[in-house]
Amino acid sequence: MNLGTRAVALASLAIVAACATARRETPAPLAPSALGEAAPPPDDAGARREGLEEAWQAPAFGQGAPAAAGEPEHGEARAEEPGALDPVRARVVRAASALVGRRLRTDCSGFVLRVMREAGVEVRLAPARSRSESLYRASRPVEAPRPGDLVFFHNTYDRNHDRRANDRFTHVALVESVEGSAIVLVHRAVHGVERLRMDLAHPSDPDANDRLRFRRRADAPGTRYLAGELFAAFGELLGGEFTRMLQASRTSATDERHRATR
């Protein structure tokens, strides 16, 4: 082979090798997400499964979600605009406020049950010493009240006529608004449905708390009369199956957690 022919053969081999190398180094096609395109949708079964998990984890009315940034600390209340309330609470507040000034042929617990019924909240009550106590057992205790919550009181009258402060859960009302420690309630009073002021930061201040108990001649010395003095607990009312579970689990705990003032 002469020199010219050998040079042409070597050049051809070099070209073939370069082409083979280029084929081996050609990058794979980019995935759709890398190009800014939407990824293929998941299969229907997976989507249904995720939806069921979200529905199972969603808190029921009254259970509440964890406080987010900017929310009040545990035990601290703040003012809430009516438009900021969830639909159930807003319906409860509207139904209670609409009855202010009305005379009802029912007691305080009957008033609460009527409001809840009009707001679409199902309530199942277990037997107790009073229907107010049954409502307490059907609710979840809360420390920071919100509009639509329940408020329970002890010793608003001498139910057992022994002149002692040992009458538990004698009255129940509904929270209409909260501004700091000042709370406006709606309740069934003697002369009809009325608003009631309560301030637990100043429970014995008559300028911040309305009278909830009538003064009687038979009252023992030291008897308390103002809403803040007679306050027992706040409760967030739940309906349906969760209510029955609460009633069954908290029957024995009620006596220990909310003893009457002696």
PDB file of C-alpha atoms in Angstrom:
ATOM      1  CA  MET A   1       0.000   0.000   0.000  1.00  0.00           C
ATOM      2  CA  ASN A   2       1.473   3.376  -1.035  1.00  0.00           C
ATOM      3  CA  LEU A   3       1.517   6.333   1.314  1.00  0.00           C
ATOM      4  CA  GLY A   4      -1.472   8.102  -0.293  1.00  0.00           C
ATOM      5  CA  THR A   5      -3.773   5.106  -0.004  1.00  0.00           C
ATOM      6  CA  ARG A   6      -2.733   4.497   3.635  1.00  0.00           C
ATOM      7  CA  ALA A   7      -3.491   8.098   4.607  1.00  0.00           C
ATOM      8  CA  VAL A   8      -7.019   7.903   3.134  1.00  0.00           C
ATOM      9  CA  ALA A   9      -7.742   4.655   5.069  1.00  0.00           C
ATOM     10  CA  LEU A  10      -6.604   6.141   8.404  1.00  0.00           C
ATOM     11  CA  ALA A  11      -8.806   9.222   7.880  1.00  0.00           C
ATOM     12  CA  SER A  12     -11.866   7.044   7.212  1.00  0.00           C
ATOM     13  CA  LEU A  13     -11.292   5.045  10.397  1.00  0.00           C
ATOM     14  CA  ALA A  14     -11.035   8.258  12.436  1.00  0.00           C
ATOM     15  CA  ILE A  15     -14.380   9.529  11.074  1.00  0.00           C
ATOM     16  CA  VAL A  16     -16.145   6.250  11.883  1.00  0.00           C
ATOM     17  CA  ALA A  17     -14.781   6.259  15.479  1.00  0.00           C
ATOM     18  CA  ALA A  18     -15.899   9.846  16.025  1.00  0.00           C
ATOM     19  CA  CYS A  19     -19.448   9.068  14.877  1.00  0.00           C
ATOM     20  CA  ALA A  20     -19.684   6.049  17.206  1.00  0.00           C
ATOM     21  CA  THR A  21     -18.519   8.170  20.152  1.00  0.00           C
ATOM     22  CA  ALA A  22     -21.070  10.868  19.351  1.00  0.00           C
ATOM     23  CA  ARG A  23     -23.910   8.294  19.292  1.00  0.00           C
ATOM     24  CA  ARG A  24     -22.875   6.970  22.720  1.00  0.00           C
ATOM     25  CA  GLU A  25     -22.788  10.505  24.283  1.00  0.00           C
ATOM     26  CA  THR A  26     -26.140  11.749  22.906  1.00  0.00           C
ATOM     27  CA  PRO A  27     -28.142  12.877  26.022  1.00  0.00           C
ATOM     28  CA  ALA A  28     -31.455  11.208  26.882  1.00  0.00           C
ATOM     29  CA  PRO A  29     -34.660  13.226  26.243  1.00  0.00           C
ATOM     30  CA  LEU A  30     -35.653  15.595  29.126  1.00  0.00           C
ATOM     31  CA  ALA A  31     -38.598  14.648  31.336  1.00  0.00           C
ATOM     32  CA  PRO A  32     -41.765  16.719  30.878  1.00  0.00           C
ATOM     33  CA  SER A  33     -41.341  18.375  34.310  1.00  0.00           C
ATOM     34  CA  ALA A  34     -37.897  19.637  33.337  1.00  0.00           C
ATOM     35  CA  LEU A  35     -39.410  21.396  30.343  1.00  0.00           C
ATOM     36  CA  GLY A  36     -41.990  23.183  32.497  1.00  0.00           C
ATOM     37  CA  GLU A  37     -44.833  20.923  31.406  1.00  0.00           C
ATOM     38  CA  ALA A  38     -47.328  19.357  33.753  1.00  0.00           C
ATOM     39  CA  ALA A  39     -46.598  15.840  34.909  1.00  0.00           C
ATOM     40  CA  PRO A  40     -49.101  13.164  33.878  1.00  0.00           C
ATOM     41  CA  PRO A  41     -52.118  13.032  36.238  1.00  0.00           C
ATOM     42  CA  PRO A  42     -52.176  10.220  38.822  1.00  0.00           C
ATOM     43  CA  ASP A  43     -54.401   7.238  38.290  1.00  0.00           C
ATOM     44  CA  ASP A  44     -58.027   7.568  39.447  1.00  0.00           C
ATOM     45  CA  ALA A  45     -57.592   5.064  42.269  1.00  0.00           C
ATOM     46  CA  GLY A  46     -54.695   7.057  43.736  1.00  0.00           C
ATOM     47  CA  ALA A  47     -56.649  10.297  43.561  1.00  0.00           C
ATOM     48  CA  ARG A  48     -59.624   8.734  45.316  1.00  0.00           C
ATOM     49  CA  ARG A  49     -57.354   7.329  48.012  1.00  0.00           C
ATOM     50  CA  GLU A  50     -55.772  10.737  48.667  1.00  0.00           C
ATOM     51  CA  GLY A  51     -59.206  12.345  48.845  1.00  0.00           C
ATOM     52  CA  LEU A  52     -60.378   9.837  51.437  1.00  0.00           C
ATOM     53  CA  GLU A  53     -57.261  10.419  53.545  1.00  0.00           C
ATOM     54  CA  GLU A  54     -57.820  14.185  53.469  1.00  0.00           C
ATOM     55  CA  ALA A  55     -61.470  13.761  54.458  1.00  0.00           C
ATOM     56  CA  TRP A  56     -60.527  11.458  57.340  1.00  0.00           C
ATOM     57  CA  GLN A  57     -57.903  13.910  58.670  1.00  0.00           C
ATOM     58  CA  ALA A  58     -60.102  17.005  58.357  1.00  0.00           C
ATOM     59  CA  PRO A  59     -61.178  18.231  61.831  1.00  0.00           C
ATOM     60  CA  ALA A  60     -64.864  18.010  62.632  1.00  0.00           C
ATOM     61  CA  PHE A  61     -66.793  20.980  63.870  1.00  0.00           C
ATOM     62  CA  GLY A  62     -65.669  21.771  67.379  1.00  0.00           C
ATOM     63  CA  GLN A  63     -62.368  19.924  67.290  1.00  0.00           C
ATOM     64  CA  GLY A  64     -60.435  22.888  65.938  1.00  0.00           C
ATOM     65  CA  ALA A  65     -57.169  23.022  64.025  1.00  0.00           C
ATOM     66  CA  PRO A  66     -53.757  23.840  65.586  1.00  0.00           C
ATOM     67  CA  ALA A  67     -53.170  27.558  66.096  1.00  0.00           C
ATOM     68  CA  ALA A  68     -51.284  29.184  63.246  1.00  0.00           C
ATOM     69  CA  ALA A  69     -48.847  32.072  63.449  1.00  0.00           C
ATOM     70  CA  GLY A  70     -50.577  35.145  64.830  1.00  0.00           C
ATOM     71  CA  GLU A  71     -53.285  33.143  66.590  1.00  0.00           C
ATOM     72  CA  PRO A  72     -53.964  33.894  70.280  1.00  0.00           C
ATOM     73  CA  GLU A  73     -52.011  31.882  72.828  1.00  0.00           C
ATOM     74  CA  HIS A  74     -53.674  29.165  74.889  1.00  0.00           C
ATOM     75  CA  GLY A  75     -56.313  30.673  77.159  1.00  0.00           C
ATOM     76  CA  GLU A  76     -56.282  34.083  75.466  1.00  0.00           C
ATOM     77  CA  ALA A  77     -59.365  35.366  73.648  1.00  0.00           C
ATOM     78  CA  ARG A  78     -59.568  37.962  70.893  1.00  0.00           C
ATOM     79  CA  ALA A  79     -62.251  39.800  68.989  1.00  0.00           C
ATOM     80  CA  GLU A  80     -63.561  38.111  65.862  1.00  0.00           C
ATOM     81  CA  GLU A  81     -65.532  39.717  63.096  1.00  0.00           C
ATOM     82  CA  PRO A  82     -68.808  37.889  62.263  1.00  0.00           C
ATOM     83  CA  GLY A  83     -67.607  37.393  58.699  1.00  0.00           C
ATOM     84  CA  ALA A  84     -64.474  35.610  59.974  1.00  0.00           C
ATOM     85  CA  LEU A  85     -66.433  32.880  61.769  1.00  0.00           C
ATOM     86  CA  ASP A  86     -66.929  29.499  60.198  1.00  0.00           C
ATOM     87  CA  PRO A  87     -70.467  29.021  58.811  1.00  0.00           C
ATOM     88  CA  VAL A  88     -71.763  26.934  61.734  1.00  0.00           C
ATOM     89  CA  ARG A  89     -70.603  29.397  64.391  1.00  0.00           C
ATOM     90  CA  ALA A  90     -71.990  32.297  62.367  1.00  0.00           C
ATOM     91  CA  ARG A  91     -75.396  30.597  62.183  1.00  0.00           C
ATOM     92  CA  VAL A  92     -75.374  29.969  65.948  1.00  0.00           C
ATOM     93  CA  VAL A  93     -74.575  33.622  66.698  1.00  0.00           C
ATOM     94  CA  ARG A  94     -77.224  34.898  64.277  1.00  0.00           C
ATOM     95  CA  ALA A  95     -79.894  32.589  65.682  1.00  0.00           C
ATOM     96  CA  ALA A  96     -79.114  33.616  69.279  1.00  0.00           C
ATOM     97  CA  SER A  97     -78.952  37.344  68.507  1.00  0.00           C
ATOM     98  CA  ALA A  98     -82.264  37.202  66.633  1.00  0.00           C
ATOM     99  CA  LEU A  99     -84.014  36.020  69.811  1.00  0.00           C
ATOM    100  CA  VAL A 100     -82.858  38.913  72.010  1.00  0.00           C
ATOM    101  CA  GLY A 101     -85.931  40.642  73.451  1.00  0.00           C
ATOM    102  CA  ARG A 102     -88.178  37.644  72.860  1.00  0.00           C
ATOM    103  CA  ARG A 103     -90.045  35.845  75.630  1.00  0.00           C
ATOM    104  CA  LEU A 104     -89.695  32.093  75.324  1.00  0.00           C
ATOM    105  CA  ARG A 105     -91.680  29.360  77.039  1.00  0.00           C
ATOM    106  CA  THR A 106     -88.546  27.437  77.887  1.00  0.00           C
ATOM    107  CA  ASP A 107     -85.572  27.604  80.239  1.00  0.00           C
ATOM    108  CA  CYS A 108     -81.918  28.478  79.573  1.00  0.00           C
ATOM    109  CA  SER A 109     -80.980  25.051  78.200  1.00  0.00           C
ATOM    110  CA  GLY A 110     -84.117  24.970  76.058  1.00  0.00           C
ATOM    111  CA  PHE A 111     -83.032  28.297  74.575  1.00  0.00           C
ATOM    112  CA  VAL A 112     -79.582  26.880  73.726  1.00  0.00           C
ATOM    113  CA  LEU A 113     -81.077  23.768  72.162  1.00  0.00           C
ATOM    114  CA  ARG A 114     -83.440  25.870  70.061  1.00  0.00           C
ATOM    115  CA  VAL A 115     -80.550  28.015  68.801  1.00  0.00           C
ATOM    116  CA  MET A 116     -78.485  24.956  67.937  1.00  0.00           C
ATOM    117  CA  ARG A 117     -81.406  23.357  66.138  1.00  0.00           C
ATOM    118  CA  GLU A 118     -81.975  26.513  64.077  1.00  0.00           C
ATOM    119  CA  ALA A 119     -78.245  26.571  63.248  1.00  0.00           C
ATOM    120  CA  GLY A 120     -78.361  22.962  62.050  1.00  0.00           C
ATOM    121  CA  VAL A 121     -76.322  21.483  64.919  1.00  0.00           C
ATOM    122  CA  GLU A 122     -77.526  18.070  66.070  1.00  0.00           C
ATOM    123  CA  VAL A 123     -77.356  17.581  69.844  1.00  0.00           C
ATOM    124  CA  ARG A 124     -77.887  14.327  71.743  1.00  0.00           C
ATOM    125  CA  LEU A 125     -78.019  14.648  75.514  1.00  0.00           C
ATOM    126  CA  ALA A 126     -77.401  12.043  78.174  1.00  0.00           C
ATOM    127  CA  PRO A 127     -79.247  12.069  81.535  1.00  0.00           C
ATOM    128  CA  ALA A 128     -77.732  14.306  84.216  1.00  0.00           C
ATOM    129  CA  ARG A 129     -78.747  16.314  87.282  1.00  0.00           C
ATOM    130  CA  SER A 130     -79.760  19.166  84.978  1.00  0.00           C
ATOM    131  CA  ARG A 131     -80.055  19.708  81.240  1.00  0.00           C
ATOM    132  CA  SER A 132     -77.334  22.372  81.552  1.00  0.00           C
ATOM    133  CA  GLU A 133     -75.007  19.681  82.859  1.00  0.00           C
ATOM    134  CA  SER A 134     -76.037  17.408  79.990  1.00  0.00           C
ATOM    135  CA  LEU A 135     -75.005  20.171  77.586  1.00  0.00           C
ATOM    136  CA  TYR A 136     -71.699  20.466  79.396  1.00  0.00           C
ATOM    137  CA  ARG A 137     -71.078  16.737  78.989  1.00  0.00           C
ATOM    138  CA  ALA A 138     -71.916  16.999  75.288  1.00  0.00           C
ATOM    139  CA  SER A 139     -69.342  19.747  74.714  1.00  0.00           C
ATOM    140  CA  ARG A 140     -65.565  19.945  74.588  1.00  0.00           C
ATOM    141  CA  PRO A 141     -64.018  22.166  77.289  1.00  0.00           C
ATOM    142  CA  VAL A 142     -62.165  25.205  75.920  1.00  0.00           C
ATOM    143  CA  GLU A 143     -60.246  27.963  77.651  1.00  0.00           C
ATOM    144  CA  ALA A 144     -60.269  30.620  74.926  1.00  0.00           C
ATOM    145  CA  PRO A 145     -63.949  31.149  74.030  1.00  0.00           C
ATOM    146  CA  ARG A 146     -65.173  32.051  70.571  1.00  0.00           C
ATOM    147  CA  PRO A 147     -68.570  33.287  69.379  1.00  0.00           C
ATOM    148  CA  GLY A 148     -70.964  30.351  69.303  1.00  0.00           C
ATOM    149  CA  ASP A 149     -69.441  28.581  72.307  1.00  0.00           C
ATOM    150  CA  LEU A 150     -71.387  27.715  75.449  1.00  0.00           C
ATOM    151  CA  VAL A 151     -70.828  29.196  78.918  1.00  0.00           C
ATOM    152  CA  PHE A 152     -71.783  27.294  82.060  1.00  0.00           C
ATOM    153  CA  PHE A 153     -72.427  28.670  85.529  1.00  0.00           C
ATOM    154  CA  HIS A 154     -72.713  27.284  89.045  1.00  0.00           C
ATOM    155  CA  ASN A 155     -74.900  28.595  91.895  1.00  0.00           C
ATOM    156  CA  THR A 156     -77.091  31.007  89.937  1.00  0.00           C
ATOM    157  CA  TYR A 157     -79.824  30.011  92.403  1.00  0.00           C
ATOM    158  CA  ASP A 158     -80.151  27.768  95.459  1.00  0.00           C
ATOM    159  CA  ARG A 159     -81.518  24.725  93.718  1.00  0.00           C
ATOM    160  CA  ASN A 160     -81.428  22.393  96.737  1.00  0.00           C
ATOM    161  CA  HIS A 161     -82.467  25.112  99.261  1.00  0.00           C
ATOM    162  CA  ASP A 162     -79.616  24.407 101.671  1.00  0.00           C
ATOM    163  CA  ARG A 163     -78.169  27.966 101.569  1.00  0.00           C
ATOM    164  CA  ARG A 164     -74.814  26.633 100.440  1.00  0.00           C
ATOM    165  CA  ALA A 165     -72.812  27.270  97.244  1.00  0.00           C
ATOM    166  CA  ASN A 166     -73.017  23.685  96.011  1.00  0.00           C
ATOM    167  CA  ASP A 167     -75.464  23.893  93.094  1.00  0.00           C
ATOM    168  CA  ARG A 168     -73.604  22.879  89.971  1.00  0.00           C
ATOM    169  CA  PHE A 169     -74.465  23.712  86.360  1.00  0.00           C
ATOM    170  CA  THR A 170     -77.526  25.781  87.134  1.00  0.00           C
ATOM    171  CA  HIS A 171     -77.339  28.000  84.041  1.00  0.00           C
ATOM    172  CA  VAL A 172     -76.023  28.013  80.461  1.00  0.00           C
ATOM    173  CA  ALA A 173     -75.599  30.815  77.918  1.00  0.00           C
ATOM    174  CA  LEU A 174     -74.122  31.382  74.452  1.00  0.00           C
ATOM    175  CA  VAL A 175     -71.113  33.537  73.541  1.00  0.00           C
ATOM    176  CA  GLU A 176     -72.091  36.303  71.135  1.00  0.00           C
ATOM    177  CA  SER A 177     -68.822  38.275  70.984  1.00  0.00           C
ATOM    178  CA  VAL A 178     -65.369  38.294  72.549  1.00  0.00           C
ATOM    179  CA  GLU A 179     -63.020  41.265  72.901  1.00  0.00           C
ATOM    180  CA  GLY A 180     -60.036  40.552  75.104  1.00  0.00           C
ATOM    181  CA  SER A 181     -61.368  39.439  78.465  1.00  0.00           C
ATOM    182  CA  ALA A 182     -64.746  41.140  77.901  1.00  0.00           C
ATOM    183  CA  ILE A 183     -67.400  38.708  76.686  1.00  0.00           C
ATOM    184  CA  VAL A 184     -71.000  39.374  75.646  1.00  0.00           C
ATOM    185  CA  LEU A 185     -73.370  36.460  76.158  1.00  0.00           C
ATOM    186  CA  VAL A 186     -76.940  35.758  75.096  1.00  0.00           C
ATOM    187  CA  HIS A 187     -79.091  33.818  77.548  1.00  0.00           C
ATOM    188  CA  ARG A 188     -82.633  33.067  78.597  1.00  0.00           C
ATOM    189  CA  ALA A 189     -83.268  35.337  81.569  1.00  0.00           C
ATOM    190  CA  VAL A 190     -86.351  35.673  83.762  1.00  0.00           C
ATOM    191  CA  HIS A 191     -88.015  38.257  81.527  1.00  0.00           C
ATOM    192  CA  GLY A 192     -86.900  36.839  78.181  1.00  0.00           C
ATOM    193  CA  VAL A 193     -83.753  36.491  76.073  1.00  0.00           C
ATOM    194  CA  GLU A 194     -81.167  39.090  77.057  1.00  0.00           C
ATOM    195  CA  ARG A 195     -77.514  39.991  76.607  1.00  0.00           C
ATOM    196  CA  LEU A 196     -75.167  39.515  79.547  1.00  0.00           C
ATOM    197  CA  ARG A 197     -71.710  41.026  80.115  1.00  0.00           C
ATOM    198  CA  MET A 198     -68.911  38.997  81.693  1.00  0.00           C
ATOM    199  CA  ASP A 199     -65.238  39.808  82.287  1.00  0.00           C
ATOM    200  CA  LEU A 200     -63.200  37.024  83.872  1.00  0.00           C
ATOM    201  CA  ALA A 201     -60.216  39.347  84.341  1.00  0.00           C
ATOM    202  CA  HIS A 202     -62.402  41.373  86.740  1.00  0.00           C
ATOM    203  CA  PRO A 203     -65.005  38.862  87.956  1.00  0.00           C
ATOM    204  CA  SER A 204     -66.200  40.924  90.939  1.00  0.00           C
ATOM    205  CA  ASP A 205     -66.429  44.256  89.114  1.00  0.00           C
ATOM    206  CA  PRO A 206     -70.107  45.222  88.716  1.00  0.00           C
ATOM    207  CA  ASP A 207     -69.161  47.642  85.917  1.00  0.00           C
ATOM    208  CA  ALA A 208     -67.787  44.761  83.845  1.00  0.00           C
ATOM    209  CA  ASN A 209     -70.128  41.941  84.910  1.00  0.00           C
ATOM    210  CA  ASP A 210     -73.910  41.883  84.939  1.00  0.00           C
ATOM    211  CA  ARG A 211     -75.833  40.359  87.807  1.00  0.00           C
ATOM    212  CA  LEU A 212     -76.817  36.765  87.126  1.00  0.00           C
ATOM    213  CA  ARG A 213     -78.268  35.727  90.476  1.00  0.00           C
ATOM    214  CA  PHE A 214     -81.150  37.482  92.221  1.00  0.00           C
ATOM    215  CA  ARG A 215     -80.556  38.546  95.797  1.00  0.00           C
ATOM    216  CA  ARG A 216     -82.768  36.694  98.305  1.00  0.00           C
ATOM    217  CA  ARG A 217     -83.324  37.210 102.006  1.00  0.00           C
ATOM    218  CA  ALA A 218     -82.288  33.638 102.664  1.00  0.00           C
ATOM    219  CA  ASP A 219     -78.917  34.069 100.921  1.00  0.00           C
ATOM    220  CA  ALA A 220     -75.984  33.193 103.134  1.00  0.00           C
ATOM    221  CA  PRO A 221     -73.284  35.798 103.819  1.00  0.00           C
ATOM    222  CA  GLY A 222     -70.714  35.891 101.032  1.00  0.00           C
ATOM    223  CA  THR A 223     -73.150  34.784  98.316  1.00  0.00           C
ATOM    224  CA  ARG A 224     -71.919  35.803  94.875  1.00  0.00           C
ATOM    225  CA  TYR A 225     -74.157  37.325  92.220  1.00  0.00           C
ATOM    226  CA  LEU A 226     -72.121  38.514  89.210  1.00  0.00           C
ATOM    227  CA  ALA A 227     -71.543  36.546  86.012  1.00  0.00           C
ATOM    228  CA  GLY A 228     -67.765  36.452  86.409  1.00  0.00           C
ATOM    229  CA  GLU A 229     -68.092  35.158  89.973  1.00  0.00           C
ATOM    230  CA  LEU A 230     -70.475  32.354  89.024  1.00  0.00           C
ATOM    231  CA  PHE A 231     -68.633  31.234  85.891  1.00  0.00           C
ATOM    232  CA  ALA A 232     -67.914  27.487  85.705  1.00  0.00           C
ATOM    233  CA  ALA A 233     -66.640  26.575  82.209  1.00  0.00           C
ATOM    234  CA  PHE A 234     -66.656  27.232  78.483  1.00  0.00           C
ATOM    235  CA  GLY A 235     -67.710  24.482  76.105  1.00  0.00           C
ATOM    236  CA  GLU A 236     -67.569  23.896  72.358  1.00  0.00           C
ATOM    237  CA  LEU A 237     -70.649  21.932  71.374  1.00  0.00           C
ATOM    238  CA  LEU A 238     -70.424  18.960  69.037  1.00  0.00           C
ATOM    239  CA  GLY A 239     -73.162  16.880  67.466  1.00  0.00           C
ATOM    240  CA  GLY A 240     -73.615  13.311  66.298  1.00  0.00           C
ATOM    241  CA  GLU A 241     -71.377  10.367  67.111  1.00  0.00           C
ATOM    242  CA  PHE A 242     -68.638  12.463  68.699  1.00  0.00           C
ATOM    243  CA  THR A 243     -71.132  13.800  71.225  1.00  0.00           C
ATOM    244  CA  ARG A 244     -72.030  10.306  72.398  1.00  0.00           C
ATOM    245  CA  MET A 245     -68.353   9.432  72.724  1.00  0.00           C
ATOM    246  CA  LEU A 246     -67.741  12.501  74.878  1.00  0.00           C
ATOM    247  CA  GLN A 247     -70.738  11.746  77.066  1.00  0.00           C
ATOM    248  CA  ALA A 248     -69.546   8.197  77.668  1.00  0.00           C
ATOM    249  CA  SER A 249     -65.919   9.147  78.390  1.00  0.00           C
ATOM    250  CA  ARG A 250     -66.457  12.227  80.539  1.00  0.00           C
ATOM    251  CA  THR A 251     -69.237  11.162  82.897  1.00  0.00           C
ATOM    252  CA  SER A 252     -66.815  10.313  85.704  1.00  0.00           C
ATOM    253  CA  ALA A 253     -64.489  13.242  85.001  1.00  0.00           C
ATOM    254  CA  THR A 254     -67.152  15.942  85.304  1.00  0.00           C
ATOM    255  CA  ASP A 255     -67.223  15.960  89.124  1.00  0.00           C
ATOM    256  CA  GLU A 256     -63.458  16.369  89.467  1.00  0.00           C
ATOM    257  CA  ARG A 257     -62.865  19.023  86.819  1.00  0.00           C
ATOM    258  CA  HIS A 258     -65.620  21.468  87.778  1.00  0.00           C
ATOM    259  CA  ARG A 259     -66.387  21.410  91.459  1.00  0.00           C
ATOM    260  CA  ALA A 260     -68.775  23.951  92.858  1.00  0.00           C
ATOM    261  CA  THR A 261     -67.303  26.778  94.946  1.00  0.00           C
ATOM    262  CA  ARG A 262     -67.699  25.966  98.633  1.00  0.00           C
TER     263      ARG A 262
END
